[in-house]
Coordinates of C-alpha atoms in Angstrom, one line a residue:
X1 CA 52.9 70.7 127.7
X2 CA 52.7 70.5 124.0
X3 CA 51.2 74.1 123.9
X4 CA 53.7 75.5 126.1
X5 CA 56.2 74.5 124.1
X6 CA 54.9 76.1 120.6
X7 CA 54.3 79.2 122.9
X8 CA 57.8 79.5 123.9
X9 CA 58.9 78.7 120.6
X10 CA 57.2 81.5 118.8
X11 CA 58.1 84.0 121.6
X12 CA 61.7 83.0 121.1
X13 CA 60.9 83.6 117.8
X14 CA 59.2 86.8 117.5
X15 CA 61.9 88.6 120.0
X16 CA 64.9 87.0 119.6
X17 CA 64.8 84.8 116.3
X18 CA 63.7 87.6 113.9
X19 CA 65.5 90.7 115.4
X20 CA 69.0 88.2 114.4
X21 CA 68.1 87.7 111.1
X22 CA 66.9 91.2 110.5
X23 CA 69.9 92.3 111.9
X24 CA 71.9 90.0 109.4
X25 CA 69.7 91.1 106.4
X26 CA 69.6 94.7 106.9
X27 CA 73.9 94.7 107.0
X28 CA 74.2 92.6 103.9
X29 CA 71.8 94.7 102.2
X30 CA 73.3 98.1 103.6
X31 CA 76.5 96.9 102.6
X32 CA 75.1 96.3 98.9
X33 CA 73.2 99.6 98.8
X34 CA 76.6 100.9 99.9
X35 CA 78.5 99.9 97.0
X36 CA 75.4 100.8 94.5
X37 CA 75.5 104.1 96.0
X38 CA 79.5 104.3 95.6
X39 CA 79.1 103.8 92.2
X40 CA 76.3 106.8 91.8
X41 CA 78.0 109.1 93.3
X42 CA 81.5 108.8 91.1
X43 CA 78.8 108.5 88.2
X44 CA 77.8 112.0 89.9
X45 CA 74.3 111.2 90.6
X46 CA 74.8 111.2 94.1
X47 CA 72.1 114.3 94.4
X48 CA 69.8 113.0 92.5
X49 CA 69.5 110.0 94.1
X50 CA 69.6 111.3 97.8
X51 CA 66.3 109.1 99.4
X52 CA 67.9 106.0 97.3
X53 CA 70.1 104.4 99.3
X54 CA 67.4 104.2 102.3
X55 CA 64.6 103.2 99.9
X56 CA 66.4 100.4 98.7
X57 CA 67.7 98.9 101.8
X58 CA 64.4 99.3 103.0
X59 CA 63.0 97.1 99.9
X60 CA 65.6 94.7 100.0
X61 CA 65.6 93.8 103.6
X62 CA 61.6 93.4 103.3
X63 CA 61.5 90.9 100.1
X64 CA 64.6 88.9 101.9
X65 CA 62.7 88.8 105.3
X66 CA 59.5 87.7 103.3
X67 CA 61.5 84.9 102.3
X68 CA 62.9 84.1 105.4
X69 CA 59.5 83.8 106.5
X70 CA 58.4 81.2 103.9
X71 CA 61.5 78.8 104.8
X72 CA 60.9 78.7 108.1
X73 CA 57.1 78.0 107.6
X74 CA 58.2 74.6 105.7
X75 CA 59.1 73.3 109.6
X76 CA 57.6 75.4 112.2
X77 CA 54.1 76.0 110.9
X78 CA 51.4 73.6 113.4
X79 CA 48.4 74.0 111.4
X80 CA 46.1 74.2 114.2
X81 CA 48.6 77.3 116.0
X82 CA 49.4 78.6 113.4
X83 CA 47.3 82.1 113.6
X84 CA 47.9 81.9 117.4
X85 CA 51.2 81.9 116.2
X86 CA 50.8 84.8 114.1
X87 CA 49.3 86.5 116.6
X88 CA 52.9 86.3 118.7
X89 CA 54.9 87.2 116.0
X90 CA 53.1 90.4 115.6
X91 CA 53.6 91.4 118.8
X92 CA 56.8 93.3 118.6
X93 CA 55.6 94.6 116.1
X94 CA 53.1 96.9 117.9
X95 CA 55.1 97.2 121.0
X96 CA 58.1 99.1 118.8
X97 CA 55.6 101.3 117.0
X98 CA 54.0 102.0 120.6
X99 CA 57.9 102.3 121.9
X100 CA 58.4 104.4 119.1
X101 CA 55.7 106.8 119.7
X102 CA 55.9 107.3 123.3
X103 CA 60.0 107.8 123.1
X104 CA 59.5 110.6 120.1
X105 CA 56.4 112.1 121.7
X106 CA 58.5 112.7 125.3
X107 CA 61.5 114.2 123.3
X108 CA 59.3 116.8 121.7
X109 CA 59.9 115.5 118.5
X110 CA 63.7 116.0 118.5
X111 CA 65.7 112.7 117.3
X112 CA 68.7 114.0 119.2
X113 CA 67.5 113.5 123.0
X114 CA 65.6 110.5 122.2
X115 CA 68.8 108.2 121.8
X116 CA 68.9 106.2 124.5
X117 CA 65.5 105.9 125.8
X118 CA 64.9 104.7 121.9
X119 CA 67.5 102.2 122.5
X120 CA 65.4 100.7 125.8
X121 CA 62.1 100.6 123.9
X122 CA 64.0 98.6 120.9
X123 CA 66.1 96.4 122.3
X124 CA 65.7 93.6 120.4
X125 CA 67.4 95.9 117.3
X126 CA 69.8 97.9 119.1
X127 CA 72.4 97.1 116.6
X128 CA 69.8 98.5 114.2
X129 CA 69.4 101.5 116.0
X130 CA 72.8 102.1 117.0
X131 CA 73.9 102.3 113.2
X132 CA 71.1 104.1 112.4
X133 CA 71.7 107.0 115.1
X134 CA 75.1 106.9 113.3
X135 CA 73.9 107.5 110.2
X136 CA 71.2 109.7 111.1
X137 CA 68.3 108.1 109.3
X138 CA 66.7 108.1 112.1
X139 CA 63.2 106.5 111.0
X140 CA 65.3 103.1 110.1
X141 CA 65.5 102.6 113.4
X142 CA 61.3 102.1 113.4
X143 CA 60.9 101.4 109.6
X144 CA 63.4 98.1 109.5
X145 CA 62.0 96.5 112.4
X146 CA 58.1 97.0 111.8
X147 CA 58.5 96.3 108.3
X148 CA 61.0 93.3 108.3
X149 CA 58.9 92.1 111.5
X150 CA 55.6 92.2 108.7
X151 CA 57.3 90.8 106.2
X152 CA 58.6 87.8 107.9
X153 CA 54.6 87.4 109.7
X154 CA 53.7 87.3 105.7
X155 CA 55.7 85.3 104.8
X156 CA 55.2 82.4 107.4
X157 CA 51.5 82.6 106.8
X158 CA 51.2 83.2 103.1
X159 CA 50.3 79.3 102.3
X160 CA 47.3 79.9 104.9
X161 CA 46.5 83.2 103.8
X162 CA 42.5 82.2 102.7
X163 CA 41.9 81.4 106.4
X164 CA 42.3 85.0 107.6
X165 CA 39.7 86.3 109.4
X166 CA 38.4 82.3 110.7
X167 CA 38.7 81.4 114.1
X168 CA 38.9 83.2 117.6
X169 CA 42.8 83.2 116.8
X170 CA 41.7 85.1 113.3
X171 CA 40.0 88.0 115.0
X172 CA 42.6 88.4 117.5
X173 CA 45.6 88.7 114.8
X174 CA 42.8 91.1 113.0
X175 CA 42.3 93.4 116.1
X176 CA 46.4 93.5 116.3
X177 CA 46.8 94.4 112.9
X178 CA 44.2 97.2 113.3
X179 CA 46.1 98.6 116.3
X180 CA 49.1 98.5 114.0
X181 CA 47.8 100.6 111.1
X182 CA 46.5 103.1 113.9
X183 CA 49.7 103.4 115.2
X184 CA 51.3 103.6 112.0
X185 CA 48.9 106.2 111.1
X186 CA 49.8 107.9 114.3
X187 CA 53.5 107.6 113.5
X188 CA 53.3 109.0 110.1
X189 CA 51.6 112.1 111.6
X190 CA 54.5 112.8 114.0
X191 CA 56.6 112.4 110.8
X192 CA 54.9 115.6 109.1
X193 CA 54.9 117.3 112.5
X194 CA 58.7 116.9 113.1
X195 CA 59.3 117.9 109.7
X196 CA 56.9 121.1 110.3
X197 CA 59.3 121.7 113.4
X198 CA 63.0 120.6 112.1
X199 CA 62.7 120.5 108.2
X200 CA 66.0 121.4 106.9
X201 CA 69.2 121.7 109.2
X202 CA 71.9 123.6 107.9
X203 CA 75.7 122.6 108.4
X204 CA 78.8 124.0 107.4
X205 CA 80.3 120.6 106.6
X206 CA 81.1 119.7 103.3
X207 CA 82.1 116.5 101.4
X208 CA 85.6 116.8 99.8
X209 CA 85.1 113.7 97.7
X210 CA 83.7 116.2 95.1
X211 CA 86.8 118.3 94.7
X212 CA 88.8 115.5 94.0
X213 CA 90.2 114.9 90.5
X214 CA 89.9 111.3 89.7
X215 CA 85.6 111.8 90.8
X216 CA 83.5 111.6 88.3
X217 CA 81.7 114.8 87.4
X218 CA 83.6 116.6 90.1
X219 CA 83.3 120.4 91.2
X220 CA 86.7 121.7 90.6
X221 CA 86.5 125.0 88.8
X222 CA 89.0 125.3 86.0
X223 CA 91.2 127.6 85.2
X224 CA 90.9 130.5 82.2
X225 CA 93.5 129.8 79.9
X226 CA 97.0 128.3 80.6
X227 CA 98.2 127.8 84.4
X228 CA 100.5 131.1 85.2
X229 CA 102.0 129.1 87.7
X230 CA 103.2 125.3 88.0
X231 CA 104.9 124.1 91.0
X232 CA 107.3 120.9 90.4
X233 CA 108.4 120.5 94.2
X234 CA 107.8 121.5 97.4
X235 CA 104.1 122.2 97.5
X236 CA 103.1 124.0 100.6
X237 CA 100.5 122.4 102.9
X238 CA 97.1 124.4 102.4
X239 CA 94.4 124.1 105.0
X240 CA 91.0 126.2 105.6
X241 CA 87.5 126.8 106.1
X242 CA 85.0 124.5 104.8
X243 CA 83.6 127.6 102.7
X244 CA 87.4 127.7 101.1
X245 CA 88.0 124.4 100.0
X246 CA 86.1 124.6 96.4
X247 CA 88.9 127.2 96.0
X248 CA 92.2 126.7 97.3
X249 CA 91.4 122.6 95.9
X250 CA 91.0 124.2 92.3
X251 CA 94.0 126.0 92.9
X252 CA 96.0 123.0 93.9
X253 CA 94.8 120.7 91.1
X254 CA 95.8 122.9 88.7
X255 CA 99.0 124.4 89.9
X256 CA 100.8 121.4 90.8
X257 CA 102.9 119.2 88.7
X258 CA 103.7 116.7 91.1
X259 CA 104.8 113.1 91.0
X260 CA 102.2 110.7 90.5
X261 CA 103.1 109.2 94.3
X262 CA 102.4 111.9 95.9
X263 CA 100.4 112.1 99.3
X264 CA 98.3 115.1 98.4
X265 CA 96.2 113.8 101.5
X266 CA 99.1 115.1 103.8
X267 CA 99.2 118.5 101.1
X268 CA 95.5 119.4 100.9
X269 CA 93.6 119.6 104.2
X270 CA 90.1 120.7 105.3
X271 CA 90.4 120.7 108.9
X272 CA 87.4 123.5 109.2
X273 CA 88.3 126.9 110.8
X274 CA 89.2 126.5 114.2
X275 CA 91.7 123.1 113.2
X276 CA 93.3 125.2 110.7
X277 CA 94.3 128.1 112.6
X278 CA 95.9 125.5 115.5
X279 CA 97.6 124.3 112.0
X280 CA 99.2 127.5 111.0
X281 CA 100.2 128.4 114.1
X282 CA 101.8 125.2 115.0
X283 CA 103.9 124.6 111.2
X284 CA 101.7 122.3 110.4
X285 CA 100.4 123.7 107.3
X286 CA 102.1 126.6 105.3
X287 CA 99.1 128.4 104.3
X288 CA 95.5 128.6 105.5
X289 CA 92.5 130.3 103.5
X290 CA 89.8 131.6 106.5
X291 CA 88.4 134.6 107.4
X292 CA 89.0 136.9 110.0
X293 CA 90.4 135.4 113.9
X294 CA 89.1 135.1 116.7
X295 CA 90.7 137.1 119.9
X296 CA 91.0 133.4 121.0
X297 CA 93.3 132.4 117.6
X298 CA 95.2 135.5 117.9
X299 CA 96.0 135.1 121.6
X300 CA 96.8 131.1 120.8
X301 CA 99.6 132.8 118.3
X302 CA 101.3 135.3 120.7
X303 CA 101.6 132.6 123.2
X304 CA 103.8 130.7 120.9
X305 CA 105.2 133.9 119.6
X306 CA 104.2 133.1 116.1
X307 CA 104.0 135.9 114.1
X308 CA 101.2 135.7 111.0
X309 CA 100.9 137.4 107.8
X310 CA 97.6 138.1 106.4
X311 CA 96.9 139.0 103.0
X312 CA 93.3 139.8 101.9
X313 CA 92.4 138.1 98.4
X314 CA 88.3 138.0 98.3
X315 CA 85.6 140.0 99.3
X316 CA 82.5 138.2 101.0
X317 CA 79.5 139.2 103.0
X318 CA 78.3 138.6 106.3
X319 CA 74.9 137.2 105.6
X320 CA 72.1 136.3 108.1
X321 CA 68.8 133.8 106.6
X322 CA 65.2 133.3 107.8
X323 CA 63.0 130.9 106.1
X324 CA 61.5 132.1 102.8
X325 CA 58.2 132.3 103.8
X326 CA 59.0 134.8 106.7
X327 CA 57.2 138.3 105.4
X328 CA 60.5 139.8 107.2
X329 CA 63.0 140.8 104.1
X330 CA 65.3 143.6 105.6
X331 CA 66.5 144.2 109.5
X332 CA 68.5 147.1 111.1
X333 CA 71.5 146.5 112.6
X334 CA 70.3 147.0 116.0
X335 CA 67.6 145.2 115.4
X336 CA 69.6 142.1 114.6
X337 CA 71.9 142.4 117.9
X338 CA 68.6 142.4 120.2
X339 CA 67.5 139.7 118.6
X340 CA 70.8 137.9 119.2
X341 CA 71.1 139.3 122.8
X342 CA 67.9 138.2 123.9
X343 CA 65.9 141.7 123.5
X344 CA 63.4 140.7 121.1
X345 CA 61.9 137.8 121.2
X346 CA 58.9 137.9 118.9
X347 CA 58.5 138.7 115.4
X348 CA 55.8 141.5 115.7
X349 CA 58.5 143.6 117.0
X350 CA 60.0 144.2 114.0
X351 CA 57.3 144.3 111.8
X352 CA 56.2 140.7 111.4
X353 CA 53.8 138.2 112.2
X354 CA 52.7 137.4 115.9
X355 CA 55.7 134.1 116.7
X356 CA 58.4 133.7 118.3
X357 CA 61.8 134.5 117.2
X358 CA 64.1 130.9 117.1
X359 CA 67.7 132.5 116.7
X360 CA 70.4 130.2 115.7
X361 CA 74.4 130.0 116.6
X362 CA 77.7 128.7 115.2
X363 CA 80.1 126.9 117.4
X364 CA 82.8 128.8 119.2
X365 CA 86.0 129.9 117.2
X366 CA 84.4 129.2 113.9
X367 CA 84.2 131.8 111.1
X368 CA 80.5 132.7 111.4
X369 CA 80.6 132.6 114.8
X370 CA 84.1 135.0 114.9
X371 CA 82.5 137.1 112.3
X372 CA 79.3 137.7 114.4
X373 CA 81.3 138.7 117.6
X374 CA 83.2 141.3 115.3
X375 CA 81.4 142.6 113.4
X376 CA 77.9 143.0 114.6
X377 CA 77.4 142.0 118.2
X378 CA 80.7 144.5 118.9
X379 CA 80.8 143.4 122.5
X380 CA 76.7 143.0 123.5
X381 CA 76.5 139.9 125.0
X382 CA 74.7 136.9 122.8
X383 CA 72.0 134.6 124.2
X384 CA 73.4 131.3 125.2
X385 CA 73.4 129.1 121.8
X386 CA 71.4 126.1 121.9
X387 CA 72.7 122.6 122.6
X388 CA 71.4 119.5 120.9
X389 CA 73.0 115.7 120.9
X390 CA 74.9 114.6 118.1
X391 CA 76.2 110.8 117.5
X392 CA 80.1 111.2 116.5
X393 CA 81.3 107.9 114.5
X394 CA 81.5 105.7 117.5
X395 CA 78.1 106.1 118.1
X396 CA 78.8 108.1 121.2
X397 CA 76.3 111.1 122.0
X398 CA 78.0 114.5 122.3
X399 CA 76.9 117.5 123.2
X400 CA 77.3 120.5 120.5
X401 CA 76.1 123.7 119.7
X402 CA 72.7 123.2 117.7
X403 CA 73.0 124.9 114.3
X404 CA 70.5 126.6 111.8
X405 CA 67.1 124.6 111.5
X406 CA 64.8 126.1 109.2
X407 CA 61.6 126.4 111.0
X408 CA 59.3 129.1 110.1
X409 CA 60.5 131.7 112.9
X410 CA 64.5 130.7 112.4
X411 CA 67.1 133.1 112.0
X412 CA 70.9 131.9 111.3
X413 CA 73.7 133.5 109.8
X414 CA 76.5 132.3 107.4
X415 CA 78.5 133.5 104.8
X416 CA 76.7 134.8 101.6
X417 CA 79.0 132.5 99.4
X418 CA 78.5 129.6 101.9
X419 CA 75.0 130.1 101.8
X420 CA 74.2 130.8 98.2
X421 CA 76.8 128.6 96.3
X422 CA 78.6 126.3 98.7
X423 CA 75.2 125.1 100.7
X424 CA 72.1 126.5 98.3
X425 CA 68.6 125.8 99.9
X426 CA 65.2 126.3 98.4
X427 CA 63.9 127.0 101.6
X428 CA 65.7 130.0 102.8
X429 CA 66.3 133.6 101.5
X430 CA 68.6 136.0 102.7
X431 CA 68.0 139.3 104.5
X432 CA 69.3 143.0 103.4
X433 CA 70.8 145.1 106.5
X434 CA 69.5 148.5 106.7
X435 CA 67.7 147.6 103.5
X436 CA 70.6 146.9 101.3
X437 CA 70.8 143.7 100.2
X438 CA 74.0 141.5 100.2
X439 CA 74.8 141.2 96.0
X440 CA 77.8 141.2 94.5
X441 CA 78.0 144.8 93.7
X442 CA 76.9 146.0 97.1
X443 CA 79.9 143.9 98.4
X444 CA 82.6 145.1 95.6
X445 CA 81.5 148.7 96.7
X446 CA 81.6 147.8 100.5
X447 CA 78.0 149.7 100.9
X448 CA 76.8 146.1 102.3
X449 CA 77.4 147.0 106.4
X450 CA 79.2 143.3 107.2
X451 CA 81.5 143.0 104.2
X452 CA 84.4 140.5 105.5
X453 CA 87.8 139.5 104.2
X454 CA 89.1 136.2 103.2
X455 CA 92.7 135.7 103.6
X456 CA 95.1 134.2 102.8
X457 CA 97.3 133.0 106.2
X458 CA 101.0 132.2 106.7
X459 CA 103.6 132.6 109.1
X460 CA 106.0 135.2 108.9
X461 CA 108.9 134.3 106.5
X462 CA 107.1 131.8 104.3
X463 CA 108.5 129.3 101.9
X464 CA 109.5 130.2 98.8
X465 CA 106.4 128.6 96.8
X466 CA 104.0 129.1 99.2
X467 CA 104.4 133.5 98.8
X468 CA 104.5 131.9 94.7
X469 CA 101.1 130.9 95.3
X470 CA 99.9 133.4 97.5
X471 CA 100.9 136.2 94.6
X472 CA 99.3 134.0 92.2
X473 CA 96.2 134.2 93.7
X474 CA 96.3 138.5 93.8
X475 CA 97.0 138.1 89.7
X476 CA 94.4 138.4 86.9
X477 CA 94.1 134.1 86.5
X478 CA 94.0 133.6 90.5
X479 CA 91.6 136.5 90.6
X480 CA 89.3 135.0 88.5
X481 CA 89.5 131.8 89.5
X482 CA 88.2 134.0 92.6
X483 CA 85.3 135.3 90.4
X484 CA 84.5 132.0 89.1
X485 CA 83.9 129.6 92.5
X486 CA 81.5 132.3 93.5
X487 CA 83.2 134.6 95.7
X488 CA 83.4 138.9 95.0
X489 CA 87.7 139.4 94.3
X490 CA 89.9 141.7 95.8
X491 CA 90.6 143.3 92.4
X492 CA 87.8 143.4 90.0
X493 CA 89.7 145.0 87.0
X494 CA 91.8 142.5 87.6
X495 CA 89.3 139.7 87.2
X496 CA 87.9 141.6 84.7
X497 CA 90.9 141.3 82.0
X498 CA 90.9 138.8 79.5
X499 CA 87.3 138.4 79.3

C-alpha cells in the first residue's frame, strides 16, 4: 500500500504537478522577457537581439524549475524510491519528445498542419503550446516542457546525485535518459531538415512601431531642408500599403503641426491594401498611397458610385525573387507566366538545374497579387495558390494563402522597393526580365517590362489639405523625400534640385 501510494504521487507529479508550475514559470518569465525586450527595442536593438527574447525565457524558466525541484525534494524525497521516482518523473519527458517527433514527422515538417494533433500529444502544456502557436516559436512548445521537465528531475535528485548509475532503479533512469538524448538527437535533425525545407518566409507585414516618433532610433526619413508645407488643422486621414507606410508616416510627422492631443491613431492608418481601398471608397480615409486596383476595387467603387482620382507620384518595379543560390538570374516573360500557370514545372526547362519549380502567391486583392494579374499574367489563368494554417491572435487556425518560402526551387514576387529596402533578405536575389535587370535607372527610363505606379488615391472633390498634400508630394521636397525612402520619383529633375 505504502508503494502505491509514492507511485501515485510521483505520477501526479510528473503529469500534472510539473506541467502547473511550468506553466506558471514560463508566464512570469515571458512576461519579464516581455518588458526586457520592450525596453530593447525603443533602445533600437530590437534586430540585433532577434533569438533573445526566446533564449532567455528559455534560461530563466530552466534555473527557476531547477529550483522548484530542490524545494520539493526537502519533503517528497523517500530515500529508498527515490530513483524509482526519478525514473517517473522522466517519463513525460520522453513521451513529448516521442509526441513531438511523430506529430512533426506526419505533417511533413510544416508547423502549420501540425496544431492540433501537437496539442493531443502535449496535453499536459497545452497552455504552453497554445501561446506558443500564437507566437509562432513553435519549438517552445517542445523546448519548455523537455527542458523545464529536466530541470525540475535535477533538481529533485541533485543531493543524491553520487548514487547514479547504483541500483536496478539506476540503470533503468540511465536507459531513459539514453532514449532521451536519441530522441533529442533525432529532434534536432528534423530541426535542420525543416529549416532546409522552410528557411525564411517572407511577409508583407510590417511593424509600424518603428515609424513612430517618440521610438527610439526610429525609421522616419527626414526631410531636406525646411517643411514646404505645415498643416495646423484638419489633417486628412491617410491610409495604404504596407510597402507605403515608411513614406506617407515621414510625410505626416513632418507636415503636421498639430495639437499635442491629437489621435494621430485615428489620422495615420496602415490597414494594408485591400482595407485601404474599402477605406477610400467608403470616406473613411481621405487619401490612400497603393498601387494600381484590382477589377475587384474598381467594381466595389462604381457600385457605390464613388468616383476616384488617381495621381501617380513614384515609379516602382514589379520584381519577382528565387533564392540566391538558384544558377537562374534572368527569365522571359513567357517564361514566367508558364511557370505561374502551371506549364513548367521543373527548373531544367529554363535552363537550370534538374528540381522542381515551388512558385509562390500573394493573397487576393493585394498589390502584388493585382500587379501580377495586370501586368504579366494578362488573363492566363494562374495555378491555384497554396494554402497553409495560420494562428490569428485568438489562437484560432485560419486558413490563408501560403506566401514566399525561400526554399532552394522558390519563386515569389514583390515589389522591388518592398523587397530590397522595406523587407531586405540575404538569402534571395532578384531576377532581370528579358535580361534587364530591375535598377533604378532601368525603372526611371521604363526599359524594365513591369514598371508600376504608386498613387496617390482620393475621392473626387477632395478636401482642401488633403489636394495640399497631394501637390506637396509632386514638388522638389516631396519628390525627394520620394528619392530618399528608397523608391524611383515621378520627376527626377525634380528630385534632383537642391542637391
Amino acid at each position: 500500500m505504502k508503494n502505491i501510494k509514492w507511485i501515485f504521487l510521483s505520477l501526479v507529479m510528473a503529469f500534472i504537478g510539473v506541467p502547473i508550475l511550468a506553466h506558471c514559470v514560463a508566464l512570469f518569465c515571458g512576461l519579464c522577457v516581455a518588458i526586457i525586450a520592450y525596453i530593447l527595442e525603443g533602445l533600437g536593438l530590437g534586430k540585433e537581439t532577434q533569438g533573445l527574447p526566446s533564449a532567455l525565457i528559455l534560461l530563466a524558466v530552466c534555473n527557476l524549475m531547477f529550483f522548484g525541484g530542490r524545494i520539493w525534494s526537502k519533503d517528497n524525497a523517500p530515500e529508498d524510491n527515490l530513483t524509482w521516482r526519478h525514473v517517473i518523473l522522466l517519463l513525460p519527458v520522453l513521451l513529448a519528445l516521442l509526441g513531438w517527433i511523430y506529430a512533426l514527422q506526419q505533417a511533413g515538417l510544416d508547423f502549420y498542419t501540425m496544431g492540433s494533433g501537437t496539442l493531443a500529444v502535449l496535453s499536459p502544456w497545452a497552455g504552453i503550446h497554445i501561446v506558443n502557436l500564437v507566437c509562432q516559436w513553435y519549438w517552445g512548445s517542445l523546448l519548455i516542457p523537455v527542458c523545464s521537465q529536466l530541470s525540475f528531475t535535477l533538481g529533485y535528485g541533485w543531493s543524491f546525485r553520487r548514487s547514479f548509475f547504483t541500483s536496478r532503479a539506476g540503470i533503468c533512469r540511465s536507459i531513459i535518459l539514453f532514449l532521451i538524448v536519441i530522441a533529442s538527437t533525432y529532434a534536432a535533425y528534423q530541426a535542420w531538415q525543416q529549416k532546409l525545407k522552410y528557411p525564411n518566409v517572407i511577409y508583407e507585414d510590417r511593424d509600424t512601431r518603428n515609424y513612430r516618433p517618440d521610438k527610439w532610433h526610429n525609421e522616419l526619413i527626414p526631410l531636406q531642408g525646411r517643411p514646404e508645407l505645415q498643416i495646423t488643422h484638419n489633417w486628412p486621414r491617410m491610409d495604404g500599403a504596407t510597402a507605403g507606410y515608411p513614406l506617407y508616416a515621414s510625410a505626416f510627422y513632418a507636415l503636421n503641426v498639430l495639437p499635442k492631443r491629437f489621435d494621430e491613431d485615428k489620422y495615420l492608418l496602415n490597414s494594408r491594401t485591400p482595407a485601404a481601398w474599402e477605406n477610400i471608397i467608403k470616406g473613411h480615409v481621405d487619401i490612400i498611397f497603393v498601387a494600381q486596383p484590382s477589377a475587384g476595387q474598381k467594381s466595389d467603387a462604381q457600385k457605390m458610385g464613388v468616383k476616384l482620382t488617381y495621381t501617380p507620384f513614384a515609379r516602382e518595379a514589379f520584381v519577382f525573387i528565387v533564392n540566391k543560390n538558384n544558377p537562374i538570374n534572368s527569365l522571359t516573360t513567357e517564361q514566367v507566366r508558364d511557370i505561374f500557370s502551371g506549364k513548367m514545372t521543373n527548373w531544367r526547362q529554363v535552363g537550370g538545374p534538374d528540381a522542381a519549380i515551388e512558385p509562390w502567391q500573394r493573397p487576393e486583392d493585394s498589390g502584388s497579387q493585382t500587379a501580377m494579374l495586370a501586368k504579366v499574367m494578362k488573363g492566363t489563368p494562374m495555378l491555384k495558390p497554396r494554402e497553409m494554417k495560420v494562428a490569428d491572435q485568438m489562437g484560432e487556425l485560419l486558413d490563408v494563402v501560403a506566401q514566399y518560402q525561400d526554399t532552394p526551387g522558390a519563386i515569389g514576387y514583390t515589389f522591388r522597393y518592398y523587397a530590397t529596402r522595406m523587407h531586405a533578405r540575404e538569402g534571395v536575389k532578384l531576377l532581370a526580365i528579358n535580361g534587364i535587370a530591375p535598377t533604378a535607372e532601368n525603372i526611371r527610363n521604363e526599359v524594365y517590362p513591369w514598371v508600376a505606379g504608386v498613387y496617390m488615391v482620393t475621392q473626387e472633390n477632395p478636401t482642401t489639405e488633403t489636394q495640399k498634400v497631394v501637390e506637396w508630394f509632386l514638388s522638389p521636397q516631396g519628390q525627394r523625400l520620394v528619392q530618399d525612402v528608397g523608391y524611383v520619383p515621378m520627376y527626377e529633375t525634380l528630385a534632383n534640385s537642391g542637391q
